[in-house]
Amino acid sequence: MRTKTFLLFVFLLTGMAFSQQGGGERITLYKILELLALPDQEAVTLALEKDGYKNVGEGKYSKGAEVFTINRLSEFSVYYHEESPSKSRLREIQAFAYGEGFDVVKRGSSGWRMEKPGYSILADVGKDLIVKKLD
């Protein structure tokens, strides 16, 4: 009985610690699209800081091992950039994009491009993941 109690205690402590680190979850495409729709960089920074991200440079944000950039090219053109996404990360983004009404425009051996009115996603395994709000 003591062994079971001890294991339960360790399991609960581990679970609490893991949940306080954000659960290891990455930013979702839904959240990315919300951020791209915000009016300015300050609003983006405030929204990300609320979710536990740190602003580590010009448009660059991090949380744990996750690092990405959100930049505004103009008043209407803004993009999200993630370097070296894994295949599983791209599958996750692609699955959500289908649900959000994105259509596949181009598919290759190492990447793909999807679009819907006002947005474009360009993904290349190990190179870049770019979500862009179009003018």
mmCIF file of N, CA, C and O in Angstrom, residues 28-133:
data_model
loop_
_atom_site.group_PDB
_atom_site.id
_atom_site.type_symbol
_atom_site.label_atom_id
_atom_site.label_comp_id
_atom_site.label_asym_id
_atom_site.label_seq_id
_atom_site.Cartn_x
_atom_site.Cartn_y
_atom_site.Cartn_z
ATOM 1 N N THR A 28 -1.015 27.150 -31.309
ATOM 2 C CA THR A 28 -1.882 26.548 -32.317
ATOM 3 C C THR A 28 -2.081 27.492 -33.495
ATOM 4 O O THR A 28 -1.874 28.707 -33.381
ATOM 5 N N LEU A 29 -2.510 26.932 -34.604
ATOM 6 C CA LEU A 29 -2.814 27.761 -35.767
ATOM 7 C C LEU A 29 -3.950 28.721 -35.447
ATOM 8 O O LEU A 29 -3.941 29.877 -35.876
ATOM 9 N N TYR A 30 -4.906 28.274 -34.659
ATOM 10 C CA TYR A 30 -6.006 29.145 -34.255
ATOM 11 C C TYR A 30 -5.468 30.391 -33.550
ATOM 12 O O TYR A 30 -5.864 31.512 -33.860
ATOM 13 N N LYS A 31 -4.541 30.200 -32.615
ATOM 14 C CA LYS A 31 -3.953 31.325 -31.882
ATOM 15 C C LYS A 31 -3.124 32.208 -32.821
ATOM 16 O O LYS A 31 -3.158 33.432 -32.723
ATOM 17 N N ILE A 32 -2.401 31.582 -33.753
ATOM 18 C CA ILE A 32 -1.604 32.346 -34.721
ATOM 19 C C ILE A 32 -2.515 33.259 -35.542
ATOM 20 O O ILE A 32 -2.229 34.446 -35.714
ATOM 21 N N LEU A 33 -3.631 32.723 -36.027
ATOM 22 C CA LEU A 33 -4.564 33.522 -36.828
ATOM 23 C C LEU A 33 -5.157 34.661 -36.001
ATOM 24 O O LEU A 33 -5.335 35.778 -36.504
ATOM 25 N N GLU A 34 -5.440 34.404 -34.725
ATOM 26 C CA GLU A 34 -5.921 35.471 -33.841
ATOM 27 C C GLU A 34 -4.883 36.583 -33.718
ATOM 28 O O GLU A 34 -5.213 37.762 -33.771
ATOM 29 N N LEU A 35 -3.620 36.188 -33.528
ATOM 30 C CA LEU A 35 -2.551 37.178 -33.363
ATOM 31 C C LEU A 35 -2.334 38.001 -34.624
ATOM 32 O O LEU A 35 -2.090 39.207 -34.557
ATOM 33 N N LEU A 36 -2.437 37.356 -35.785
ATOM 34 C CA LEU A 36 -2.243 38.075 -37.047
ATOM 35 C C LEU A 36 -3.348 39.099 -37.293
ATOM 36 O O LEU A 36 -3.151 40.066 -38.021
ATOM 37 N N ALA A 37 -4.498 38.896 -36.668
ATOM 38 C CA ALA A 37 -5.627 39.815 -36.850
ATOM 39 C C ALA A 37 -5.580 41.008 -35.889
ATOM 40 O O ALA A 37 -6.351 41.950 -36.047
ATOM 41 N N LEU A 38 -4.661 40.998 -34.936
ATOM 42 C CA LEU A 38 -4.565 42.108 -33.986
ATOM 43 C C LEU A 38 -4.071 43.371 -34.680
ATOM 44 O O LEU A 38 -3.328 43.294 -35.655
ATOM 45 N N PRO A 39 -4.439 44.546 -34.160
ATOM 46 C CA PRO A 39 -4.173 45.798 -34.870
ATOM 47 C C PRO A 39 -2.714 46.248 -34.918
ATOM 48 O O PRO A 39 -2.338 46.968 -35.828
ATOM 49 N N ASP A 40 -1.890 45.865 -33.924
ATOM 50 C CA ASP A 40 -0.504 46.324 -33.942
ATOM 51 C C ASP A 40 0.387 45.377 -33.139
ATOM 52 O O ASP A 40 -0.091 44.469 -32.471
ATOM 53 N N GLN A 41 1.690 45.618 -33.210
ATOM 54 C CA GLN A 41 2.676 44.754 -32.561
ATOM 55 C C GLN A 41 2.531 44.776 -31.034
ATOM 56 O O GLN A 41 2.738 43.772 -30.369
ATOM 57 N N GLU A 42 2.160 45.914 -30.485
ATOM 58 C CA GLU A 42 1.987 46.025 -29.034
ATOM 59 C C GLU A 42 0.863 45.106 -28.552
ATOM 60 O O GLU A 42 0.992 44.450 -27.509
ATOM 61 N N ALA A 43 -0.223 45.035 -29.298
ATOM 62 C CA ALA A 43 -1.336 44.153 -28.935
ATOM 63 C C ALA A 43 -0.904 42.690 -29.017
ATOM 64 O O ALA A 43 -1.296 41.869 -28.183
ATOM 65 N N VAL A 44 -0.091 42.353 -30.020
ATOM 66 C CA VAL A 44 0.442 40.995 -30.159
ATOM 67 C C VAL A 44 1.292 40.648 -28.947
ATOM 68 O O VAL A 44 1.137 39.588 -28.334
ATOM 69 N N THR A 45 2.192 41.553 -28.579
ATOM 70 C CA THR A 45 3.078 41.322 -27.438
ATOM 71 C C THR A 45 2.273 41.139 -26.155
ATOM 72 O O THR A 45 2.551 40.215 -25.371
ATOM 73 N N LEU A 46 1.279 41.973 -25.919
ATOM 74 C CA LEU A 46 0.458 41.851 -24.717
ATOM 75 C C LEU A 46 -0.283 40.519 -24.672
ATOM 76 O O LEU A 46 -0.340 39.862 -23.630
ATOM 77 N N ALA A 47 -0.849 40.101 -25.809
ATOM 78 C CA ALA A 47 -1.575 38.826 -25.859
ATOM 79 C C ALA A 47 -0.644 37.647 -25.593
ATOM 80 O O ALA A 47 -1.004 36.709 -24.871
ATOM 81 N N LEU A 48 0.558 37.693 -26.152
ATOM 82 C CA LEU A 48 1.506 36.593 -25.954
ATOM 83 C C LEU A 48 2.063 36.580 -24.530
ATOM 84 O O LEU A 48 2.236 35.507 -23.941
ATOM 85 N N GLU A 49 2.324 37.742 -23.967
ATOM 86 C CA GLU A 49 2.810 37.796 -22.585
ATOM 87 C C GLU A 49 1.762 37.251 -21.622
ATOM 88 O O GLU A 49 2.092 36.587 -20.647
ATOM 89 N N LYS A 50 0.493 37.485 -21.928
ATOM 90 C CA LYS A 50 -0.602 36.944 -21.118
ATOM 91 C C LYS A 50 -0.574 35.415 -21.140
ATOM 92 O O LYS A 50 -0.924 34.765 -20.154
ATOM 93 N N ASP A 51 -0.139 34.831 -22.252
ATOM 94 C CA ASP A 51 -0.059 33.376 -22.392
ATOM 95 C C ASP A 51 1.286 32.810 -21.950
ATOM 96 O O ASP A 51 1.573 31.632 -22.170
ATOM 97 N N GLY A 52 2.148 33.663 -21.372
ATOM 98 C CA GLY A 52 3.416 33.178 -20.828
ATOM 99 C C GLY A 52 4.612 33.265 -21.754
ATOM 100 O O GLY A 52 5.684 32.765 -21.428
ATOM 101 N N TYR A 53 4.462 33.904 -22.916
ATOM 102 C CA TYR A 53 5.580 34.065 -23.841
ATOM 103 C C TYR A 53 6.388 35.292 -23.458
ATOM 104 O O TYR A 53 5.856 36.243 -22.893
ATOM 105 N N LYS A 54 7.658 35.274 -23.791
ATOM 106 C CA LYS A 54 8.538 36.416 -23.533
ATOM 107 C C LYS A 54 8.950 37.030 -24.869
ATOM 108 O O LYS A 54 9.239 36.318 -25.817
ATOM 109 N N ASN A 55 8.982 38.353 -24.905
ATOM 110 C CA ASN A 55 9.462 39.068 -26.085
ATOM 111 C C ASN A 55 10.982 39.102 -25.982
ATOM 112 O O ASN A 55 11.537 39.729 -25.097
ATOM 113 N N VAL A 56 11.673 38.408 -26.908
ATOM 114 C CA VAL A 56 13.134 38.289 -26.832
ATOM 115 C C VAL A 56 13.852 39.062 -27.932
ATOM 116 O O VAL A 56 15.038 38.869 -28.150
ATOM 117 N N GLY A 57 13.159 39.924 -28.619
ATOM 118 C CA GLY A 57 13.778 40.717 -29.684
ATOM 119 C C GLY A 57 12.712 41.239 -30.605
ATOM 120 O O GLY A 57 11.526 41.028 -30.382
ATOM 121 N N GLU A 58 13.135 41.879 -31.641
ATOM 122 C CA GLU A 58 12.211 42.504 -32.582
ATOM 123 C C GLU A 58 11.230 41.502 -33.185
ATOM 124 O O GLU A 58 11.544 40.809 -34.144
ATOM 125 N N GLY A 59 10.050 41.420 -32.587
ATOM 126 C CA GLY A 59 9.016 40.525 -33.079
ATOM 127 C C GLY A 59 9.245 39.059 -32.759
ATOM 128 O O GLY A 59 8.496 38.209 -33.218
ATOM 129 N N LYS A 60 10.263 38.737 -31.987
ATOM 130 C CA LYS A 60 10.592 37.347 -31.663
ATOM 131 C C LYS A 60 10.105 37.023 -30.254
ATOM 132 O O LYS A 60 10.331 37.786 -29.320
ATOM 133 N N TYR A 61 9.435 35.880 -30.113
ATOM 134 C CA TYR A 61 8.847 35.460 -28.841
ATOM 135 C C TYR A 61 9.279 34.033 -28.516
ATOM 136 O O TYR A 61 9.489 33.219 -29.416
ATOM 137 N N SER A 62 9.378 33.760 -27.208
ATOM 138 C CA SER A 62 9.763 32.406 -26.799
ATOM 139 C C SER A 62 9.014 31.992 -25.543
ATOM 140 O O SER A 62 8.589 32.816 -24.740
ATOM 141 N N LYS A 63 8.893 30.678 -25.416
ATOM 142 C CA LYS A 63 8.311 30.054 -24.234
ATOM 143 C C LYS A 63 8.915 28.663 -24.184
ATOM 144 O O LYS A 63 8.619 27.834 -25.050
ATOM 145 N N GLY A 64 9.791 28.424 -23.235
ATOM 146 C CA GLY A 64 10.505 27.156 -23.195
ATOM 147 C C GLY A 64 11.384 27.039 -24.428
ATOM 148 O O GLY A 64 12.123 27.961 -24.760
ATOM 149 N N ALA A 65 11.277 25.911 -25.130
ATOM 150 C CA ALA A 65 12.076 25.691 -26.340
ATOM 151 C C ALA A 65 11.415 26.267 -27.591
ATOM 152 O O ALA A 65 12.014 26.291 -28.657
ATOM 153 N N GLU A 66 10.188 26.733 -27.456
ATOM 154 C CA GLU A 66 9.449 27.270 -28.602
ATOM 155 C C GLU A 66 9.864 28.707 -28.884
ATOM 156 O O GLU A 66 9.863 29.553 -27.994
ATOM 157 N N VAL A 67 10.242 28.975 -30.138
ATOM 158 C CA VAL A 67 10.626 30.322 -30.558
ATOM 159 C C VAL A 67 9.985 30.591 -31.920
ATOM 160 O O VAL A 67 10.039 29.755 -32.814
ATOM 161 N N PHE A 68 9.399 31.760 -32.065
ATOM 162 C CA PHE A 68 8.819 32.159 -33.342
ATOM 163 C C PHE A 68 8.853 33.670 -33.461
ATOM 164 O O PHE A 68 9.110 34.379 -32.497
ATOM 165 N N THR A 69 8.581 34.141 -34.673
ATOM 166 C CA THR A 69 8.583 35.572 -34.955
ATOM 167 C C THR A 69 7.235 35.967 -35.531
ATOM 168 O O THR A 69 6.672 35.255 -36.356
ATOM 169 N N ILE A 70 6.737 37.112 -35.097
ATOM 170 C CA ILE A 70 5.557 37.726 -35.721
ATOM 171 C C ILE A 70 5.971 39.146 -36.074
ATOM 172 O O ILE A 70 6.328 39.929 -35.202
ATOM 173 N N ASN A 71 5.953 39.456 -37.369
ATOM 174 C CA ASN A 71 6.381 40.772 -37.841
ATOM 175 C C ASN A 71 5.319 41.416 -38.713
ATOM 176 O O ASN A 71 4.593 40.739 -39.429
ATOM 177 N N ARG A 72 5.305 42.729 -38.667
ATOM 178 C CA ARG A 72 4.418 43.516 -39.527
ATOM 179 C C ARG A 72 5.251 44.166 -40.617
ATOM 180 O O ARG A 72 6.184 44.895 -40.329
ATOM 181 N N LEU A 73 4.904 43.855 -41.859
ATOM 182 C CA LEU A 73 5.595 44.461 -42.990
ATOM 183 C C LEU A 73 4.958 45.800 -43.347
ATOM 184 O O LEU A 73 5.612 46.687 -43.867
ATOM 185 N N SER A 74 3.655 45.891 -43.097
ATOM 186 C CA SER A 74 2.918 47.125 -43.340
ATOM 187 C C SER A 74 1.688 47.094 -42.438
ATOM 188 O O SER A 74 1.510 46.169 -41.654
ATOM 189 N N GLU A 75 0.835 48.080 -42.597
ATOM 190 C CA GLU A 75 -0.386 48.129 -41.791
ATOM 191 C C GLU A 75 -1.260 46.899 -42.020
ATOM 192 O O GLU A 75 -1.931 46.423 -41.110
ATOM 193 N N PHE A 76 -1.221 46.352 -43.231
ATOM 194 C CA PHE A 76 -2.098 45.244 -43.567
ATOM 195 C C PHE A 76 -1.379 43.911 -43.734
ATOM 196 O O PHE A 76 -2.009 42.870 -43.815
ATOM 197 N N SER A 77 -0.077 43.911 -43.828
ATOM 198 C CA SER A 77 0.680 42.689 -44.072
ATOM 199 C C SER A 77 1.459 42.285 -42.829
ATOM 200 O O SER A 77 2.319 43.021 -42.356
ATOM 201 N N VAL A 78 1.135 41.124 -42.300
ATOM 202 C CA VAL A 78 1.784 40.614 -41.097
ATOM 203 C C VAL A 78 2.007 39.118 -41.280
ATOM 204 O O VAL A 78 1.229 38.437 -41.951
ATOM 205 N N TYR A 79 3.093 38.590 -40.703
ATOM 206 C CA TYR A 79 3.351 37.167 -40.848
ATOM 207 C C TYR A 79 3.919 36.538 -39.582
ATOM 208 O O TYR A 79 4.509 37.210 -38.744
ATOM 209 N N TYR A 80 3.695 35.234 -39.459
ATOM 210 C CA TYR A 80 4.233 34.399 -38.388
ATOM 211 C C TYR A 80 5.299 33.513 -39.021
ATOM 212 O O TYR A 80 5.088 32.962 -40.099
ATOM 213 N N HIS A 81 6.447 33.359 -38.357
ATOM 214 C CA HIS A 81 7.530 32.536 -38.891
ATOM 215 C C HIS A 81 8.086 31.643 -37.792
ATOM 216 O O HIS A 81 8.417 32.103 -36.708
ATOM 217 N N GLU A 82 8.189 30.363 -38.113
ATOM 218 C CA GLU A 82 8.757 29.367 -37.206
ATOM 219 C C GLU A 82 9.842 28.625 -37.976
ATOM 220 O O GLU A 82 9.594 28.135 -39.077
ATOM 221 N N GLU A 83 11.039 28.552 -37.416
ATOM 222 C CA GLU A 83 12.144 27.870 -38.089
ATOM 223 C C GLU A 83 12.172 26.385 -37.768
ATOM 224 O O GLU A 83 11.854 25.983 -36.662
ATOM 225 N N SER A 84 12.550 25.602 -38.747
ATOM 226 C CA SER A 84 12.793 24.162 -38.620
ATOM 227 C C SER A 84 11.652 23.374 -37.986
ATOM 228 O O SER A 84 11.855 22.640 -37.022
ATOM 229 N N PRO A 85 10.434 23.487 -38.516
ATOM 230 C CA PRO A 85 9.340 22.705 -37.938
ATOM 231 C C PRO A 85 9.506 21.212 -38.246
ATOM 232 O O PRO A 85 10.012 20.835 -39.304
ATOM 233 N N SER A 86 9.069 20.394 -37.332
ATOM 234 C CA SER A 86 9.138 18.947 -37.533
ATOM 235 C C SER A 86 7.965 18.484 -38.401
ATOM 236 O O SER A 86 6.997 19.232 -38.615
ATOM 237 N N LYS A 87 8.034 17.258 -38.880
ATOM 238 C CA LYS A 87 6.935 16.701 -39.678
ATOM 239 C C LYS A 87 5.651 16.655 -38.860
ATOM 240 O O LYS A 87 4.578 16.962 -39.367
ATOM 241 N N SER A 88 5.772 16.273 -37.586
ATOM 242 C CA SER A 88 4.569 16.188 -36.751
ATOM 243 C C SER A 88 3.959 17.572 -36.527
ATOM 244 O O SER A 88 2.737 17.720 -36.506
ATOM 245 N N ARG A 89 4.795 18.584 -36.379
ATOM 246 C CA ARG A 89 4.292 19.950 -36.207
ATOM 247 C C ARG A 89 3.537 20.395 -37.458
ATOM 248 O O ARG A 89 2.456 20.987 -37.377
ATOM 249 N N LEU A 90 4.093 20.090 -38.620
ATOM 250 C CA LEU A 90 3.434 20.478 -39.867
ATOM 251 C C LEU A 90 2.133 19.705 -40.072
ATOM 252 O O LEU A 90 1.156 20.267 -40.571
ATOM 253 N N ARG A 91 2.100 18.434 -39.678
ATOM 254 C CA ARG A 91 0.850 17.659 -39.769
ATOM 255 C C ARG A 91 -0.219 18.277 -38.872
ATOM 256 O O ARG A 91 -1.385 18.376 -39.256
ATOM 257 N N GLU A 92 0.190 18.704 -37.676
ATOM 258 C CA GLU A 92 -0.739 19.346 -36.744
ATOM 259 C C GLU A 92 -1.312 20.622 -37.341
ATOM 260 O O GLU A 92 -2.522 20.858 -37.314
ATOM 261 N N ILE A 93 -0.458 21.463 -37.891
ATOM 262 C CA ILE A 93 -0.895 22.727 -38.500
ATOM 263 C C ILE A 93 -1.792 22.459 -39.703
ATOM 264 O O ILE A 93 -2.840 23.086 -39.876
ATOM 265 N N GLN A 94 -1.383 21.501 -40.536
ATOM 266 C CA GLN A 94 -2.165 21.193 -41.736
ATOM 267 C C GLN A 94 -3.553 20.671 -41.381
ATOM 268 O O GLN A 94 -4.542 21.082 -41.990
ATOM 269 N N ALA A 95 -3.647 19.805 -40.387
ATOM 270 C CA ALA A 95 -4.943 19.263 -39.979
ATOM 271 C C ALA A 95 -5.865 20.384 -39.496
ATOM 272 O O ALA A 95 -7.043 20.429 -39.861
ATOM 273 N N PHE A 96 -5.330 21.294 -38.731
ATOM 274 C CA PHE A 96 -6.140 22.402 -38.257
ATOM 275 C C PHE A 96 -6.529 23.324 -39.413
ATOM 276 O O PHE A 96 -7.647 23.831 -39.461
ATOM 277 N N ALA A 97 -5.609 23.540 -40.344
ATOM 278 C CA ALA A 97 -5.885 24.409 -41.495
ATOM 279 C C ALA A 97 -7.049 23.874 -42.323
ATOM 280 O O ALA A 97 -7.889 24.648 -42.778
ATOM 281 N N TYR A 98 -7.098 22.553 -42.513
ATOM 282 C CA TYR A 98 -8.240 21.970 -43.228
ATOM 283 C C TYR A 98 -9.546 22.331 -42.522
ATOM 284 O O TYR A 98 -10.514 22.717 -43.155
ATOM 285 N N GLY A 99 -9.547 22.212 -41.208
ATOM 286 C CA GLY A 99 -10.738 22.529 -40.427
ATOM 287 C C GLY A 99 -11.122 24.000 -40.469
ATOM 288 O O GLY A 99 -12.278 24.354 -40.274
ATOM 289 N N GLU A 100 -10.146 24.863 -40.724
ATOM 290 C CA GLU A 100 -10.392 26.302 -40.793
ATOM 291 C C GLU A 100 -10.721 26.770 -42.213
ATOM 292 O O GLU A 100 -10.790 27.973 -42.463
ATOM 293 N N GLY A 101 -10.859 25.844 -43.154
ATOM 294 C CA GLY A 101 -11.254 26.216 -44.509
ATOM 295 C C GLY A 101 -10.123 26.524 -45.467
ATOM 296 O O GLY A 101 -10.349 27.056 -46.547
ATOM 297 N N PHE A 102 -8.886 26.191 -45.097
ATOM 298 C CA PHE A 102 -7.757 26.375 -46.007
ATOM 299 C C PHE A 102 -7.786 25.287 -47.072
ATOM 300 O O PHE A 102 -8.185 24.155 -46.807
ATOM 301 N N ASP A 103 -7.380 25.627 -48.282
ATOM 302 C CA ASP A 103 -7.272 24.672 -49.387
ATOM 303 C C ASP A 103 -5.812 24.490 -49.759
ATOM 304 O O ASP A 103 -5.032 25.445 -49.743
ATOM 305 N N VAL A 104 -5.453 23.269 -50.149
ATOM 306 C CA VAL A 104 -4.087 22.991 -50.597
ATOM 307 C C VAL A 104 -3.902 23.596 -51.977
ATOM 308 O O VAL A 104 -4.667 23.334 -52.893
ATOM 309 N N VAL A 105 -2.886 24.443 -52.123
ATOM 310 C CA VAL A 105 -2.581 25.093 -53.388
ATOM 311 C C VAL A 105 -1.412 24.381 -54.051
ATOM 312 O O VAL A 105 -1.366 24.245 -55.268
ATOM 313 N N LYS A 106 -0.472 23.921 -53.239
ATOM 314 C CA LYS A 106 0.723 23.261 -53.757
ATOM 315 C C LYS A 106 1.173 22.203 -52.745
ATOM 316 O O LYS A 106 1.136 22.433 -51.544
ATOM 317 N N ARG A 107 1.602 21.047 -53.260
ATOM 318 C CA ARG A 107 2.112 19.995 -52.394
ATOM 319 C C ARG A 107 3.352 19.407 -53.042
ATOM 320 O O ARG A 107 3.352 19.068 -54.215
ATOM 321 N N GLY A 108 4.434 19.294 -52.262
ATOM 322 C CA GLY A 108 5.675 18.723 -52.758
ATOM 323 C C GLY A 108 6.164 17.639 -51.825
ATOM 324 O O GLY A 108 5.509 17.302 -50.847
ATOM 325 N N SER A 109 7.347 17.118 -52.105
ATOM 326 C CA SER A 109 7.877 16.029 -51.298
ATOM 327 C C SER A 109 8.253 16.467 -49.882
ATOM 328 O O SER A 109 8.190 15.680 -48.950
ATOM 329 N N SER A 110 8.631 17.728 -49.718
ATOM 330 C CA SER A 110 9.047 18.166 -48.383
ATOM 331 C C SER A 110 8.169 19.269 -47.793
ATOM 332 O O SER A 110 8.387 19.692 -46.669
ATOM 333 N N GLY A 111 7.173 19.723 -48.538
ATOM 334 C CA GLY A 111 6.355 20.805 -48.012
ATOM 335 C C GLY A 111 5.063 20.996 -48.754
ATOM 336 O O GLY A 111 4.722 20.229 -49.650
ATOM 337 N N TRP A 112 4.339 22.047 -48.383
ATOM 338 C CA TRP A 112 3.048 22.352 -48.977
ATOM 339 C C TRP A 112 2.709 23.827 -48.769
ATOM 340 O O TRP A 112 3.332 24.511 -47.985
ATOM 341 N N ARG A 113 1.686 24.255 -49.493
ATOM 342 C CA ARG A 113 1.167 25.611 -49.351
ATOM 343 C C ARG A 113 -0.344 25.533 -49.333
ATOM 344 O O ARG A 113 -0.945 24.836 -50.159
ATOM 345 N N MET A 114 -0.942 26.228 -48.377
ATOM 346 C CA MET A 114 -2.396 26.260 -48.268
ATOM 347 C C MET A 114 -2.835 27.720 -48.199
ATOM 348 O O MET A 114 -2.102 28.569 -47.704
ATOM 349 N N GLU A 115 -4.041 27.980 -48.709
ATOM 350 C CA GLU A 115 -4.564 29.345 -48.687
ATOM 351 C C GLU A 115 -6.050 29.350 -48.405
ATOM 352 O O GLU A 115 -6.746 28.366 -48.649
ATOM 353 N N LYS A 116 -6.499 30.450 -47.894
ATOM 354 C CA LYS A 116 -7.917 30.793 -47.807
ATOM 355 C C LYS A 116 -7.956 32.303 -47.938
ATOM 356 O O LYS A 116 -6.920 32.965 -47.796
ATOM 357 N N PRO A 117 -9.092 32.875 -48.245
ATOM 358 C CA PRO A 117 -9.133 34.322 -48.435
ATOM 359 C C PRO A 117 -8.487 35.076 -47.263
ATOM 360 O O PRO A 117 -8.871 34.908 -46.114
ATOM 361 N N GLY A 118 -7.470 35.868 -47.601
ATOM 362 C CA GLY A 118 -6.801 36.696 -46.620
ATOM 363 C C GLY A 118 -5.600 36.075 -45.928
ATOM 364 O O GLY A 118 -4.860 36.763 -45.239
ATOM 365 N N TYR A 119 -5.375 34.761 -46.105
ATOM 366 C CA TYR A 119 -4.282 34.083 -45.410
ATOM 367 C C TYR A 119 -3.582 33.058 -46.298
ATOM 368 O O TYR A 119 -4.200 32.472 -47.184
ATOM 369 N N SER A 120 -2.314 32.844 -46.025
ATOM 370 C CA SER A 120 -1.511 31.860 -46.733
ATOM 371 C C SER A 120 -0.603 31.151 -45.724
ATOM 372 O O SER A 120 -0.072 31.785 -44.816
ATOM 373 N N ILE A 121 -0.427 29.833 -45.900
ATOM 374 C CA ILE A 121 0.490 29.060 -45.067
ATOM 375 C C ILE A 121 1.487 28.384 -45.992
ATOM 376 O O ILE A 121 1.094 27.687 -46.924
ATOM 377 N N LEU A 122 2.765 28.587 -45.738
ATOM 378 C CA LEU A 122 3.826 27.929 -46.490
ATOM 379 C C LEU A 122 4.610 27.076 -45.507
ATOM 380 O O LEU A 122 5.091 27.587 -44.489
ATOM 381 N N ALA A 123 4.729 25.795 -45.786
ATOM 382 C CA ALA A 123 5.401 24.888 -44.858
ATOM 383 C C ALA A 123 6.420 24.031 -45.592
ATOM 384 O O ALA A 123 6.138 23.487 -46.651
ATOM 385 N N ASP A 124 7.594 23.926 -45.009
ATOM 386 C CA ASP A 124 8.673 23.110 -45.569
ATOM 387 C C ASP A 124 9.377 22.417 -44.403
ATOM 388 O O ASP A 124 9.923 23.083 -43.530
ATOM 389 N N VAL A 125 9.342 21.097 -44.382
ATOM 390 C CA VAL A 125 9.902 20.318 -43.275
ATOM 391 C C VAL A 125 11.356 20.699 -43.030
ATOM 392 O O VAL A 125 12.177 20.708 -43.934
ATOM 393 N N GLY A 126 11.676 21.038 -41.789
ATOM 394 C CA GLY A 126 13.032 21.371 -41.395
ATOM 395 C C GLY A 126 13.519 22.729 -41.842
ATOM 396 O O GLY A 126 14.644 23.109 -41.544
ATOM 397 N N LYS A 127 12.705 23.479 -42.568
ATOM 398 C CA LYS A 127 13.136 24.800 -43.042
ATOM 399 C C LYS A 127 12.291 25.904 -42.437
ATOM 400 O O LYS A 127 12.769 26.657 -41.601
ATOM 401 N N ASP A 128 11.050 26.036 -42.854
ATOM 402 C CA ASP A 128 10.212 27.158 -42.405
ATOM 403 C C ASP A 128 8.749 26.787 -42.333
ATOM 404 O O ASP A 128 8.265 25.960 -43.102
ATOM 405 N N LEU A 129 8.062 27.445 -41.421
ATOM 406 C CA LEU A 129 6.606 27.471 -41.381
ATOM 407 C C LEU A 129 6.243 28.944 -41.346
ATOM 408 O O LEU A 129 6.645 29.670 -40.430
ATOM 409 N N ILE A 130 5.550 29.399 -42.372
ATOM 410 C CA ILE A 130 5.185 30.809 -42.478
ATOM 411 C C ILE A 130 3.663 30.905 -42.659
ATOM 412 O O ILE A 130 3.109 30.295 -43.568
ATOM 413 N N VAL A 131 3.030 31.648 -41.781
ATOM 414 C CA VAL A 131 1.599 31.949 -41.918
ATOM 415 C C VAL A 131 1.523 33.441 -42.149
ATOM 416 O O VAL A 131 2.008 34.235 -41.356
ATOM 417 N N LYS A 132 0.920 33.820 -43.261
ATOM 418 C CA LYS A 132 0.899 35.232 -43.647
ATOM 419 C C LYS A 132 -0.524 35.723 -43.827
ATOM 420 O O LYS A 132 -1.349 35.059 -44.436
ATOM 421 N N LYS A 133 -0.780 36.891 -43.259
ATOM 422 C CA LYS A 133 -2.036 37.583 -43.515
ATOM 423 C C LYS A 133 -1.809 38.425 -44.742
ATOM 424 O O LYS A 133 -0.890 39.236 -44.783
#
